[in-house]
């Protein structure tokens, strides 16, 4: 399970170091794609295969399904670590996530998210104060006990 929040930087070549804990769990190759709210999502090969399979089952006759598939699969890249534990994020994904210098690498359980520091701070400022209401709204989905 991916957990924790780590501050890193993007170097001049577009590389980001991944936390050692995450490197172990990701394996030799993994998938990075556009995420929601402007971040990048990083999946193990196994998690990506499961997620992709569920997305492929959606009705392709619906315009929003086709748009989501283009958004998700069109930007996906299979990556691997260099000898220093860095990943080279493709320019199109760096542009999407506005990853210029400072980034936040965040474990979210089943995947990793990579955010620009500025975007993550804006997102956290908006959502953290509302977390009690968010948690309460999840009560109808399942049995969560905090």
PDB file of C-alpha atoms in Angstrom:
ATOM      1  CA  UNK A   1       0.000   0.000   0.000  1.00  0.00           C
ATOM      2  CA  UNK A   2       1.285   3.439  -0.947  1.00  0.00           C
ATOM      3  CA  UNK A   3       1.223   5.934   1.932  1.00  0.00           C
ATOM      4  CA  UNK A   4       2.945   9.151   2.853  1.00  0.00           C
ATOM      5  CA  UNK A   5       3.691  12.569   1.438  1.00  0.00           C
ATOM      6  CA  UNK A   6       7.136  13.465   0.098  1.00  0.00           C
ATOM      7  CA  UNK A   7       8.584  16.704  -1.261  1.00  0.00           C
ATOM      8  CA  UNK A   8      10.875  16.405  -4.285  1.00  0.00           C
ATOM      9  CA  UNK A   9      12.008  18.447  -7.259  1.00  0.00           C
ATOM     10  CA  UNK A  10      11.966  17.993 -11.015  1.00  0.00           C
ATOM     11  CA  UNK A  11      15.463  18.317 -12.446  1.00  0.00           C
ATOM     12  CA  UNK A  12      16.372  20.117 -15.683  1.00  0.00           C
ATOM     13  CA  UNK A  13      15.835  16.923 -17.705  1.00  0.00           C
ATOM     14  CA  UNK A  14      12.346  16.276 -16.289  1.00  0.00           C
ATOM     15  CA  UNK A  15      13.333  13.568 -13.819  1.00  0.00           C
ATOM     16  CA  UNK A  16      11.847  13.078 -10.356  1.00  0.00           C
ATOM     17  CA  UNK A  17      13.214  10.817  -7.645  1.00  0.00           C
ATOM     18  CA  UNK A  18      10.686   8.441  -6.132  1.00  0.00           C
ATOM     19  CA  UNK A  19      10.767   7.532  -2.445  1.00  0.00           C
ATOM     20  CA  UNK A  20      12.557   4.226  -1.805  1.00  0.00           C
ATOM     21  CA  UNK A  21       9.403   2.735  -0.258  1.00  0.00           C
ATOM     22  CA  UNK A  22       7.490   3.450  -3.449  1.00  0.00           C
ATOM     23  CA  UNK A  23      10.226   2.136  -5.756  1.00  0.00           C
ATOM     24  CA  UNK A  24      10.135  -1.260  -4.067  1.00  0.00           C
ATOM     25  CA  UNK A  25       6.392  -1.607  -4.416  1.00  0.00           C
ATOM     26  CA  UNK A  26       6.180  -0.244  -7.984  1.00  0.00           C
ATOM     27  CA  UNK A  27       8.499  -2.889  -9.407  1.00  0.00           C
ATOM     28  CA  UNK A  28      10.720  -2.657 -12.474  1.00  0.00           C
ATOM     29  CA  UNK A  29       8.141  -1.007 -14.748  1.00  0.00           C
ATOM     30  CA  UNK A  30       4.971   0.911 -13.963  1.00  0.00           C
ATOM     31  CA  UNK A  31       2.460   3.217 -15.640  1.00  0.00           C
ATOM     32  CA  UNK A  32       2.104   7.003 -15.313  1.00  0.00           C
ATOM     33  CA  UNK A  33      -0.875   8.850 -16.768  1.00  0.00           C
ATOM     34  CA  UNK A  34      -2.978  11.959 -16.302  1.00  0.00           C
ATOM     35  CA  UNK A  35      -4.877  11.995 -13.044  1.00  0.00           C
ATOM     36  CA  UNK A  36      -7.847  14.018 -11.951  1.00  0.00           C
ATOM     37  CA  UNK A  37      -7.541  17.484 -10.358  1.00  0.00           C
ATOM     38  CA  UNK A  38      -4.393  18.149 -12.387  1.00  0.00           C
ATOM     39  CA  UNK A  39      -2.065  15.563 -10.853  1.00  0.00           C
ATOM     40  CA  UNK A  40      -0.350  12.549 -12.407  1.00  0.00           C
ATOM     41  CA  UNK A  41      -1.331   9.022 -11.366  1.00  0.00           C
ATOM     42  CA  UNK A  42       1.265   6.267 -11.028  1.00  0.00           C
ATOM     43  CA  UNK A  43       0.133   2.622 -11.052  1.00  0.00           C
ATOM     44  CA  UNK A  44       1.864  -0.713 -10.598  1.00  0.00           C
ATOM     45  CA  UNK A  45       1.516  -2.908 -13.689  1.00  0.00           C
ATOM     46  CA  UNK A  46      -1.013  -5.070 -11.823  1.00  0.00           C
ATOM     47  CA  UNK A  47      -3.124  -2.127 -10.602  1.00  0.00           C
ATOM     48  CA  UNK A  48      -3.015  -0.543 -14.068  1.00  0.00           C
ATOM     49  CA  UNK A  49      -4.175  -3.784 -15.719  1.00  0.00           C
ATOM     50  CA  UNK A  50      -7.115  -4.056 -13.316  1.00  0.00           C
ATOM     51  CA  UNK A  51      -8.058  -0.398 -13.700  1.00  0.00           C
ATOM     52  CA  UNK A  52      -7.680  -0.464 -17.501  1.00  0.00           C
ATOM     53  CA  UNK A  53      -9.823  -3.593 -17.725  1.00  0.00           C
ATOM     54  CA  UNK A  54     -12.652  -1.925 -15.798  1.00  0.00           C
ATOM     55  CA  UNK A  55     -12.416   1.211 -17.977  1.00  0.00           C
ATOM     56  CA  UNK A  56     -12.421  -0.877 -21.171  1.00  0.00           C
ATOM     57  CA  UNK A  57     -15.766  -2.395 -20.082  1.00  0.00           C
ATOM     58  CA  UNK A  58     -17.482   1.017 -20.162  1.00  0.00           C
ATOM     59  CA  UNK A  59     -19.809   1.632 -23.130  1.00  0.00           C
ATOM     60  CA  UNK A  60     -17.737   3.112 -25.941  1.00  0.00           C
ATOM     61  CA  UNK A  61     -20.920   4.379 -27.581  1.00  0.00           C
ATOM     62  CA  UNK A  62     -21.107   7.161 -24.973  1.00  0.00           C
ATOM     63  CA  UNK A  63     -19.169  10.317 -25.774  1.00  0.00           C
ATOM     64  CA  UNK A  64     -17.995  10.897 -22.188  1.00  0.00           C
ATOM     65  CA  UNK A  65     -16.614   7.333 -22.047  1.00  0.00           C
ATOM     66  CA  UNK A  66     -14.635   7.874 -25.240  1.00  0.00           C
ATOM     67  CA  UNK A  67     -13.344  11.195 -23.892  1.00  0.00           C
ATOM     68  CA  UNK A  68     -12.267   9.582 -20.620  1.00  0.00           C
ATOM     69  CA  UNK A  69     -10.485   6.747 -22.449  1.00  0.00           C
ATOM     70  CA  UNK A  70      -8.607   9.266 -24.596  1.00  0.00           C
ATOM     71  CA  UNK A  71      -7.689  11.282 -21.507  1.00  0.00           C
ATOM     72  CA  UNK A  72      -6.472   8.211 -19.641  1.00  0.00           C
ATOM     73  CA  UNK A  73      -4.900   5.928 -22.243  1.00  0.00           C
ATOM     74  CA  UNK A  74      -3.714   8.617 -24.650  1.00  0.00           C
ATOM     75  CA  UNK A  75      -1.317  10.046 -22.112  1.00  0.00           C
ATOM     76  CA  UNK A  76      -0.254   6.807 -20.404  1.00  0.00           C
ATOM     77  CA  UNK A  77       3.428   5.913 -20.425  1.00  0.00           C
ATOM     78  CA  UNK A  78       5.217   2.824 -19.179  1.00  0.00           C
ATOM     79  CA  UNK A  79       8.270   3.955 -17.206  1.00  0.00           C
ATOM     80  CA  UNK A  80      11.172   2.507 -15.257  1.00  0.00           C
ATOM     81  CA  UNK A  81      13.689   3.835 -12.769  1.00  0.00           C
ATOM     82  CA  UNK A  82      17.194   4.928 -13.623  1.00  0.00           C
ATOM     83  CA  UNK A  83      20.117   3.861 -11.410  1.00  0.00           C
ATOM     84  CA  UNK A  84      19.489   6.787  -9.018  1.00  0.00           C
ATOM     85  CA  UNK A  85      15.804   5.886  -8.496  1.00  0.00           C
ATOM     86  CA  UNK A  86      14.504   8.672 -10.731  1.00  0.00           C
ATOM     87  CA  UNK A  87      11.786   8.549 -13.364  1.00  0.00           C
ATOM     88  CA  UNK A  88      11.824  10.601 -16.546  1.00  0.00           C
ATOM     89  CA  UNK A  89       8.333  12.048 -16.838  1.00  0.00           C
ATOM     90  CA  UNK A  90       7.363  12.655 -20.480  1.00  0.00           C
ATOM     91  CA  UNK A  91       7.033  16.335 -21.406  1.00  0.00           C
ATOM     92  CA  UNK A  92       3.301  16.054 -22.165  1.00  0.00           C
ATOM     93  CA  UNK A  93       2.644  14.730 -18.660  1.00  0.00           C
ATOM     94  CA  UNK A  94       4.908  17.353 -17.057  1.00  0.00           C
ATOM     95  CA  UNK A  95       2.970  20.022 -18.940  1.00  0.00           C
ATOM     96  CA  UNK A  96      -0.390  18.592 -17.871  1.00  0.00           C
ATOM     97  CA  UNK A  97       0.633  18.468 -14.210  1.00  0.00           C
ATOM     98  CA  UNK A  98       2.453  21.824 -14.390  1.00  0.00           C
ATOM     99  CA  UNK A  99       5.503  20.076 -12.944  1.00  0.00           C
ATOM    100  CA  UNK A 100       8.253  22.660 -13.201  1.00  0.00           C
ATOM    101  CA  UNK A 101      10.320  22.487 -10.005  1.00  0.00           C
ATOM    102  CA  UNK A 102       8.816  21.514  -6.645  1.00  0.00           C
ATOM    103  CA  UNK A 103       6.507  18.500  -6.528  1.00  0.00           C
ATOM    104  CA  UNK A 104       4.608  16.481  -3.944  1.00  0.00           C
ATOM    105  CA  UNK A 105       4.685  12.695  -4.302  1.00  0.00           C
ATOM    106  CA  UNK A 106       1.699  11.302  -2.456  1.00  0.00           C
ATOM    107  CA  UNK A 107       0.709   7.726  -1.631  1.00  0.00           C
ATOM    108  CA  UNK A 108      -3.049   7.221  -1.918  1.00  0.00           C
ATOM    109  CA  UNK A 109      -3.364   3.534  -1.079  1.00  0.00           C
ATOM    110  CA  UNK A 110      -3.619   1.805  -4.450  1.00  0.00           C
ATOM    111  CA  UNK A 111      -1.623   4.341  -6.474  1.00  0.00           C
ATOM    112  CA  UNK A 112       0.760   7.296  -6.250  1.00  0.00           C
ATOM    113  CA  UNK A 113      -0.032  10.855  -7.246  1.00  0.00           C
ATOM    114  CA  UNK A 114       2.498  13.451  -8.362  1.00  0.00           C
ATOM    115  CA  UNK A 115       1.381  17.060  -7.910  1.00  0.00           C
ATOM    116  CA  UNK A 116       3.017  20.393  -8.497  1.00  0.00           C
ATOM    117  CA  UNK A 117       3.622  21.780  -5.010  1.00  0.00           C
ATOM    118  CA  UNK A 118       1.532  24.872  -5.734  1.00  0.00           C
ATOM    119  CA  UNK A 119      -1.450  22.890  -7.068  1.00  0.00           C
ATOM    120  CA  UNK A 120      -1.351  20.500  -4.132  1.00  0.00           C
ATOM    121  CA  UNK A 121      -1.286  23.358  -1.621  1.00  0.00           C
ATOM    122  CA  UNK A 122      -4.350  24.930  -3.282  1.00  0.00           C
ATOM    123  CA  UNK A 123      -6.124  21.554  -3.329  1.00  0.00           C
ATOM    124  CA  UNK A 124      -5.284  20.819   0.330  1.00  0.00           C
ATOM    125  CA  UNK A 125      -6.361  24.304   1.458  1.00  0.00           C
ATOM    126  CA  UNK A 126      -9.748  23.653  -0.110  1.00  0.00           C
ATOM    127  CA  UNK A 127     -10.318  20.029   0.967  1.00  0.00           C
ATOM    128  CA  UNK A 128      -8.699  19.657   4.390  1.00  0.00           C
ATOM    129  CA  UNK A 129     -11.111  22.063   6.145  1.00  0.00           C
ATOM    130  CA  UNK A 130     -14.022  20.135   4.590  1.00  0.00           C
ATOM    131  CA  UNK A 131     -12.706  16.680   5.562  1.00  0.00           C
ATOM    132  CA  UNK A 132     -15.258  16.022   8.320  1.00  0.00           C
ATOM    133  CA  UNK A 133     -18.118  16.652   5.907  1.00  0.00           C
ATOM    134  CA  UNK A 134     -16.387  14.565   3.235  1.00  0.00           C
ATOM    135  CA  UNK A 135     -15.879  11.680   5.677  1.00  0.00           C
ATOM    136  CA  UNK A 136     -19.503  11.870   6.753  1.00  0.00           C
ATOM    137  CA  UNK A 137     -20.674  11.719   3.137  1.00  0.00           C
ATOM    138  CA  UNK A 138     -18.712   8.468   2.713  1.00  0.00           C
ATOM    139  CA  UNK A 139     -20.799   6.830   5.425  1.00  0.00           C
ATOM    140  CA  UNK A 140     -23.383   5.812   2.847  1.00  0.00           C
ATOM    141  CA  UNK A 141     -20.736   3.964   0.761  1.00  0.00           C
ATOM    142  CA  UNK A 142     -19.374   1.604   3.377  1.00  0.00           C
ATOM    143  CA  UNK A 143     -18.448   0.964   6.940  1.00  0.00           C
ATOM    144  CA  UNK A 144     -15.663   3.422   7.744  1.00  0.00           C
ATOM    145  CA  UNK A 145     -14.657   3.901  11.335  1.00  0.00           C
ATOM    146  CA  UNK A 146     -12.177   6.677  12.131  1.00  0.00           C
TER     147      UNK A 146
END
